[in-house]
Amino acid sequence: MFKNHIRCLIKFIPGFFDKASVVRFSRITQCHNYASFSARDILHETSDEAGTLIATFAKYIAIERHKDGAQTPTTIRYADYFPITDIRSFQRELQKTPADQVAALVIFTSTYRPNAEPQTYAKVLNDIDSIAVKLLPQMHEDVVLRTLYAFLFLIPNWITRLDFYKAALNRLATNNEQLNESTNKSLENFIQSCFYLGLSKKNVSAKVNASELLQNLLKQKLEIHLDNMHTLDLAIVGNAIYKTATSVNIDKLNQRVTNEVLKLDIGRGQDGILITFLKLLRFLRVRSPTVCEYLTAICKNSDSLARLQVRGQVHIFAYLTECLWDNEECSKPIIELFFKNLLQPRRFEFHSEAVRSKDLCTFLWCCAQMKCALTSEQLRHVENRLFDKLREGEFENYPDQLVDCCLSLWILGYKSQELLESALQTKLAAKSSKGAQPKVDSRLTVLMSASQIEQPSVRSKDLLKGFKAYDIDAKVPNYLLKSSDFDLKELSLKWSQEDGVETAQIVCPITGINIPSIHIKALSPENNVLVELLSESQTLQFSKDPIAIVRLKLRLLQALNQKIAVVTTKDLSENLNIKDIVHNADDEKSLMGQKTNSIQDYLSPSTPFLRRIFLVRIFIKFF
């Protein structure tokens, strides 16, 4: 009879157990209340979760471990454990298992697996997990690593769900056994520890702890071992750093990763390592022109670029974008290949290379940031694919990706009201369950502001009810003043003291766009002007155009009929008089007949300052 009792949830007891077995085995499971696995997991396991990069790292670790001459002999027998006719007999035998034989038992389990019933196999996994935790204090570091590798071999997709995995992470990151070991052995164990810590991305509860553990481990050992690391060693450590979002600030590491990128040859199958390093460089905020030139060479070579998966091409595009490297020779081939795969995914023997929603999100952000010209047909293809993914439920758990896609399309000039409403509804529904996420929700706020300003007549009143997109007197938070590239307080004070100026206030007029402006109120109201300060970090490398969010802000202010003056760092060095800005910002009548697409050339920071002021009010619709 099924026991409707809380003990049915206790680990190792998913079903029909008698009271005696519960009492006997509870000695082993005193601190473990819930099972790591159930029969449902066994039935629904897929083989496509582990990933080829993890397989590459695991193979490398196996080879390095094999080089170690000290091998632990197997003293237990398969027949003592399997096949299982009585789970209680298995549990009794399990209690006799020595600590250094748990890894061998896990390997035996892989042999038993094809013949096991799902429910029995789930119990076996849970039992072994629990005994491994119990025996962990008796294990040396090498035994811990060997046991982890055995579990990785048995359940590569589920290893992070093990109680032993979480307990072993704490042990590896805090042990001091390596003090008497050779340098090579210490390095090998360090790399393996980083590898297992890097797997924790798939387990949210383990990831938070892993980040702290990895940070402590890196502080103790990274600089000691950095010079002795091979390329794959560095890739494993780098993978762990960005997968666990661990903060690292070591110049020597940044330089080493940059040098490794330049040595890679994707023609020899090193494309996965390249993408790993690019992810790491993005996470560490390392902007290297040398790496951009290396990636430019890959983009120019159609064969090299085609070797990469879509996600790899997007990662290259993203790194170039973060470096503001708006070279059309790079972006054009990537865009062409992306749409080719979007419309006709590459097919392999057992699967096709579909474009993931997060790849589509990143790609659109890159296009918007780099001011790439997408055709109306391409934009419609993107919209259709987004609706397909929305119907398939891909955005239910990741609504921010849909909001980002919609915002990027809006910046590119593609304003789909239906897509906008879908994005707002999806995000607001998720927001009610997840609570406030200020950093993430800011993109939603920007999208709502853009919609209210540029399409006020067709916006959804229910979704935007009570929302205010524009406030010319909105105060600026202190953190924005500290992080600005300009001394805004000094500039506002200086300009407020000039003749003809009533006040000069620091404001953020567009809700959600946290880029300060200086609002100059003249004695004559018709001479009021918003001064937009453009720094080098907000300017694309070659075209010298503003980045996406600045372009959107200027476009929205133009839609509100605001007088705008764009001032660069170079302009400020020339000691500009604010009178010139106030008096000339209104003088654009003679230029209103200009074609909208010609304004881009005039707004370039290389254009004389006063000419930019004259033209800024006729800012192009899709700039």
mmCIF file of C-alpha atoms in Angstrom, residues 297-463:
data_model
loop_
_atom_site.group_PDB
_atom_site.id
_atom_site.type_symbol
_atom_site.label_atom_id
_atom_site.label_comp_id
_atom_site.label_asym_id
_atom_site.label_seq_id
_atom_site.Cartn_x
_atom_site.Cartn_y
_atom_site.Cartn_z
ATOM 1 C CA ALA A 297 40.377 38.207 -41.051
ATOM 2 C CA ILE A 298 38.036 35.319 -40.155
ATOM 3 C CA CYS A 299 34.983 37.242 -41.354
ATOM 4 C CA LYS A 300 36.634 38.059 -44.673
ATOM 5 C CA ASN A 301 37.369 34.368 -45.256
ATOM 6 C CA SER A 302 33.999 32.849 -46.161
ATOM 7 C CA ASP A 303 35.251 29.287 -45.621
ATOM 8 C CA SER A 304 36.526 30.054 -42.120
ATOM 9 C CA LEU A 305 33.335 31.836 -41.106
ATOM 10 C CA ALA A 306 31.127 29.067 -42.505
ATOM 11 C CA ARG A 307 32.946 26.490 -40.341
ATOM 12 C CA LEU A 308 31.474 28.096 -37.248
ATOM 13 C CA GLN A 309 28.040 27.316 -35.903
ATOM 14 C CA VAL A 310 25.470 30.113 -35.922
ATOM 15 C CA ARG A 311 26.022 30.717 -32.217
ATOM 16 C CA GLY A 312 29.764 31.013 -32.845
ATOM 17 C CA GLN A 313 29.233 33.575 -35.602
ATOM 18 C CA VAL A 314 26.956 35.546 -33.286
ATOM 19 C CA HIS A 315 29.582 35.507 -30.510
ATOM 20 C CA ILE A 316 32.131 36.963 -32.943
ATOM 21 C CA PHE A 317 29.607 39.625 -33.961
ATOM 22 C CA ALA A 318 28.913 40.396 -30.293
ATOM 23 C CA TYR A 319 32.585 40.842 -29.424
ATOM 24 C CA LEU A 320 33.130 43.164 -32.397
ATOM 25 C CA THR A 321 30.030 45.098 -31.351
ATOM 26 C CA GLU A 322 31.192 45.543 -27.766
ATOM 27 C CA CYS A 323 34.451 46.901 -29.159
ATOM 28 C CA LEU A 324 32.335 49.269 -31.347
ATOM 29 C CA TRP A 325 34.177 47.797 -34.365
ATOM 30 C CA ASP A 326 31.657 48.843 -37.044
ATOM 31 C CA ASN A 327 33.604 47.492 -40.009
ATOM 32 C CA GLU A 328 31.197 46.517 -42.792
ATOM 33 C CA GLU A 329 33.655 43.882 -44.017
ATOM 34 C CA CYS A 330 32.968 42.048 -40.742
ATOM 35 C CA SER A 331 29.263 42.622 -40.281
ATOM 36 C CA LYS A 332 28.063 42.006 -43.837
ATOM 37 C CA PRO A 333 29.263 38.350 -44.146
ATOM 38 C CA ILE A 334 27.909 37.525 -40.678
ATOM 39 C CA ILE A 335 24.504 39.027 -41.496
ATOM 40 C CA GLU A 336 24.301 37.143 -44.803
ATOM 41 C CA LEU A 337 25.160 33.801 -43.183
ATOM 42 C CA PHE A 338 22.790 34.433 -40.294
ATOM 43 C CA PHE A 339 19.777 34.989 -42.533
ATOM 44 C CA LYS A 340 20.757 32.024 -44.671
ATOM 45 C CA ASN A 341 20.634 29.815 -41.571
ATOM 46 C CA LEU A 342 17.504 31.529 -40.279
ATOM 47 C CA LEU A 343 15.578 30.662 -43.439
ATOM 48 C CA GLN A 344 17.259 27.345 -44.260
ATOM 49 C CA PRO A 345 18.948 25.810 -41.192
ATOM 50 C CA ARG A 346 21.947 23.612 -41.906
ATOM 51 C CA ARG A 347 21.021 19.949 -41.624
ATOM 52 C CA PHE A 348 23.231 17.273 -40.131
ATOM 53 C CA GLU A 349 22.754 13.541 -39.775
ATOM 54 C CA PHE A 350 20.583 13.633 -36.674
ATOM 55 C CA HIS A 351 19.616 17.271 -36.240
ATOM 56 C CA SER A 352 19.377 20.689 -37.867
ATOM 57 C CA GLU A 353 21.111 23.844 -36.664
ATOM 58 C CA ALA A 354 18.170 25.982 -35.618
ATOM 59 C CA VAL A 355 18.733 29.589 -34.550
ATOM 60 C CA ARG A 356 18.095 29.873 -30.813
ATOM 61 C CA SER A 357 16.069 32.736 -29.385
ATOM 62 C CA LYS A 358 19.066 34.111 -27.469
ATOM 63 C CA ASP A 359 21.174 34.034 -30.652
ATOM 64 C CA LEU A 360 18.471 35.997 -32.455
ATOM 65 C CA CYS A 361 18.331 38.448 -29.555
ATOM 66 C CA THR A 362 22.112 39.004 -29.578
ATOM 67 C CA PHE A 363 22.207 39.309 -33.370
ATOM 68 C CA LEU A 364 19.535 42.030 -33.417
ATOM 69 C CA TRP A 365 21.294 43.934 -30.631
ATOM 70 C CA CYS A 366 24.522 43.837 -32.653
ATOM 71 C CA CYS A 367 22.756 45.113 -35.772
ATOM 72 C CA ALA A 368 21.125 47.946 -33.831
ATOM 73 C CA GLN A 369 24.328 48.925 -32.033
ATOM 74 C CA MET A 370 26.461 48.824 -35.193
ATOM 75 C CA LYS A 371 23.816 50.653 -37.244
ATOM 76 C CA CYS A 372 23.607 47.841 -39.790
ATOM 77 C CA ALA A 373 21.196 48.408 -42.645
ATOM 78 C CA LEU A 374 18.757 45.474 -42.750
ATOM 79 C CA THR A 375 16.250 45.296 -45.590
ATOM 80 C CA SER A 376 12.518 45.395 -44.912
ATOM 81 C CA GLU A 377 12.316 41.794 -46.113
ATOM 82 C CA GLN A 378 14.970 40.689 -43.616
ATOM 83 C CA LEU A 379 13.175 42.504 -40.803
ATOM 84 C CA ARG A 380 9.896 40.784 -41.704
ATOM 85 C CA HIS A 381 11.658 37.410 -41.621
ATOM 86 C CA VAL A 382 12.909 38.223 -38.128
ATOM 87 C CA GLU A 383 9.447 39.262 -36.970
ATOM 88 C CA ASN A 384 7.892 36.065 -38.342
ATOM 89 C CA ARG A 385 10.512 33.936 -36.629
ATOM 90 C CA LEU A 386 9.911 35.750 -33.333
ATOM 91 C CA PHE A 387 6.193 35.020 -33.573
ATOM 92 C CA ASP A 388 6.996 31.364 -34.323
ATOM 93 C CA LYS A 389 9.147 31.145 -31.207
ATOM 94 C CA LEU A 390 6.480 32.951 -29.194
ATOM 95 C CA ARG A 391 3.862 30.392 -30.241
ATOM 96 C CA GLU A 392 6.270 27.565 -29.407
ATOM 97 C CA GLY A 393 6.672 28.940 -25.880
ATOM 98 C CA GLU A 394 10.409 29.709 -26.118
ATOM 99 C CA PHE A 395 9.997 33.089 -24.430
ATOM 100 C CA GLU A 396 7.914 31.933 -21.468
ATOM 101 C CA ASN A 397 10.988 31.480 -19.270
ATOM 102 C CA TYR A 398 13.055 34.177 -21.008
ATOM 103 C CA PRO A 399 10.701 37.124 -21.645
ATOM 104 C CA ASP A 400 13.588 39.597 -21.492
ATOM 105 C CA GLN A 401 14.936 38.170 -24.744
ATOM 106 C CA LEU A 402 11.691 39.045 -26.528
ATOM 107 C CA VAL A 403 11.750 42.556 -25.056
ATOM 108 C CA ASP A 404 15.367 42.985 -26.201
ATOM 109 C CA CYS A 405 14.481 41.787 -29.707
ATOM 110 C CA CYS A 406 11.556 44.187 -29.896
ATOM 111 C CA LEU A 407 13.688 47.101 -28.658
ATOM 112 C CA SER A 408 16.460 46.349 -31.171
ATOM 113 C CA LEU A 409 13.919 46.213 -34.000
ATOM 114 C CA TRP A 410 12.483 49.526 -32.799
ATOM 115 C CA ILE A 411 15.924 51.129 -32.874
ATOM 116 C CA LEU A 412 16.393 49.763 -36.401
ATOM 117 C CA GLY A 413 13.150 51.510 -37.370
ATOM 118 C CA TYR A 414 10.904 48.440 -37.510
ATOM 119 C CA LYS A 415 7.893 49.169 -35.289
ATOM 120 C CA SER A 416 5.531 46.227 -35.079
ATOM 121 C CA GLN A 417 2.630 47.069 -32.787
ATOM 122 C CA GLU A 418 1.551 43.417 -32.569
ATOM 123 C CA LEU A 419 5.055 42.313 -31.590
ATOM 124 C CA LEU A 420 5.298 45.175 -29.105
ATOM 125 C CA GLU A 421 2.078 44.179 -27.350
ATOM 126 C CA SER A 422 3.176 40.528 -27.249
ATOM 127 C CA ALA A 423 6.506 41.537 -25.710
ATOM 128 C CA LEU A 424 4.867 43.787 -23.110
ATOM 129 C CA GLN A 425 2.280 41.177 -22.141
ATOM 130 C CA THR A 426 4.868 38.383 -21.908
ATOM 131 C CA LYS A 427 7.238 40.487 -19.822
ATOM 132 C CA LEU A 428 4.607 41.938 -17.511
ATOM 133 C CA ALA A 429 3.163 38.467 -16.882
ATOM 134 C CA ALA A 430 6.610 37.177 -15.911
ATOM 135 C CA LYS A 431 7.334 40.290 -13.863
ATOM 136 C CA SER A 432 4.365 39.632 -11.585
ATOM 137 C CA SER A 433 5.794 36.247 -10.633
ATOM 138 C CA LYS A 434 9.490 37.170 -10.432
ATOM 139 C CA GLY A 435 9.160 40.535 -8.731
ATOM 140 C CA ALA A 436 11.195 43.651 -9.469
ATOM 141 C CA GLN A 437 14.415 43.330 -11.491
ATOM 142 C CA PRO A 438 15.539 46.958 -11.960
ATOM 143 C CA LYS A 439 18.513 46.252 -14.210
ATOM 144 C CA VAL A 440 16.573 43.940 -16.508
ATOM 145 C CA ASP A 441 13.327 45.897 -16.455
ATOM 146 C CA SER A 442 15.039 49.071 -17.697
ATOM 147 C CA ARG A 443 14.940 47.758 -21.274
ATOM 148 C CA LEU A 444 11.191 47.271 -20.983
ATOM 149 C CA THR A 445 10.901 50.853 -19.740
ATOM 150 C CA VAL A 446 12.868 52.159 -22.739
ATOM 151 C CA LEU A 447 10.616 50.225 -25.112
ATOM 152 C CA MET A 448 7.499 51.611 -23.430
ATOM 153 C CA SER A 449 8.891 55.155 -23.661
ATOM 154 C CA ALA A 450 9.693 54.754 -27.353
ATOM 155 C CA SER A 451 6.223 53.405 -28.051
ATOM 156 C CA GLN A 452 4.453 56.171 -26.173
ATOM 157 C CA ILE A 453 6.470 58.909 -27.868
ATOM 158 C CA GLU A 454 6.633 57.636 -31.457
ATOM 159 C CA GLN A 455 3.296 55.813 -31.707
ATOM 160 C CA PRO A 456 0.994 57.503 -29.182
ATOM 161 C CA SER A 457 -2.170 56.935 -31.221
ATOM 162 C CA VAL A 458 -1.869 53.141 -31.530
ATOM 163 C CA ARG A 459 -0.338 52.187 -28.203
ATOM 164 C CA SER A 460 -2.160 49.820 -25.897
ATOM 165 C CA LYS A 461 -3.790 51.974 -23.247
ATOM 166 C CA ASP A 462 -4.091 49.058 -20.843
ATOM 167 C CA LEU A 463 -0.408 48.138 -20.975
#
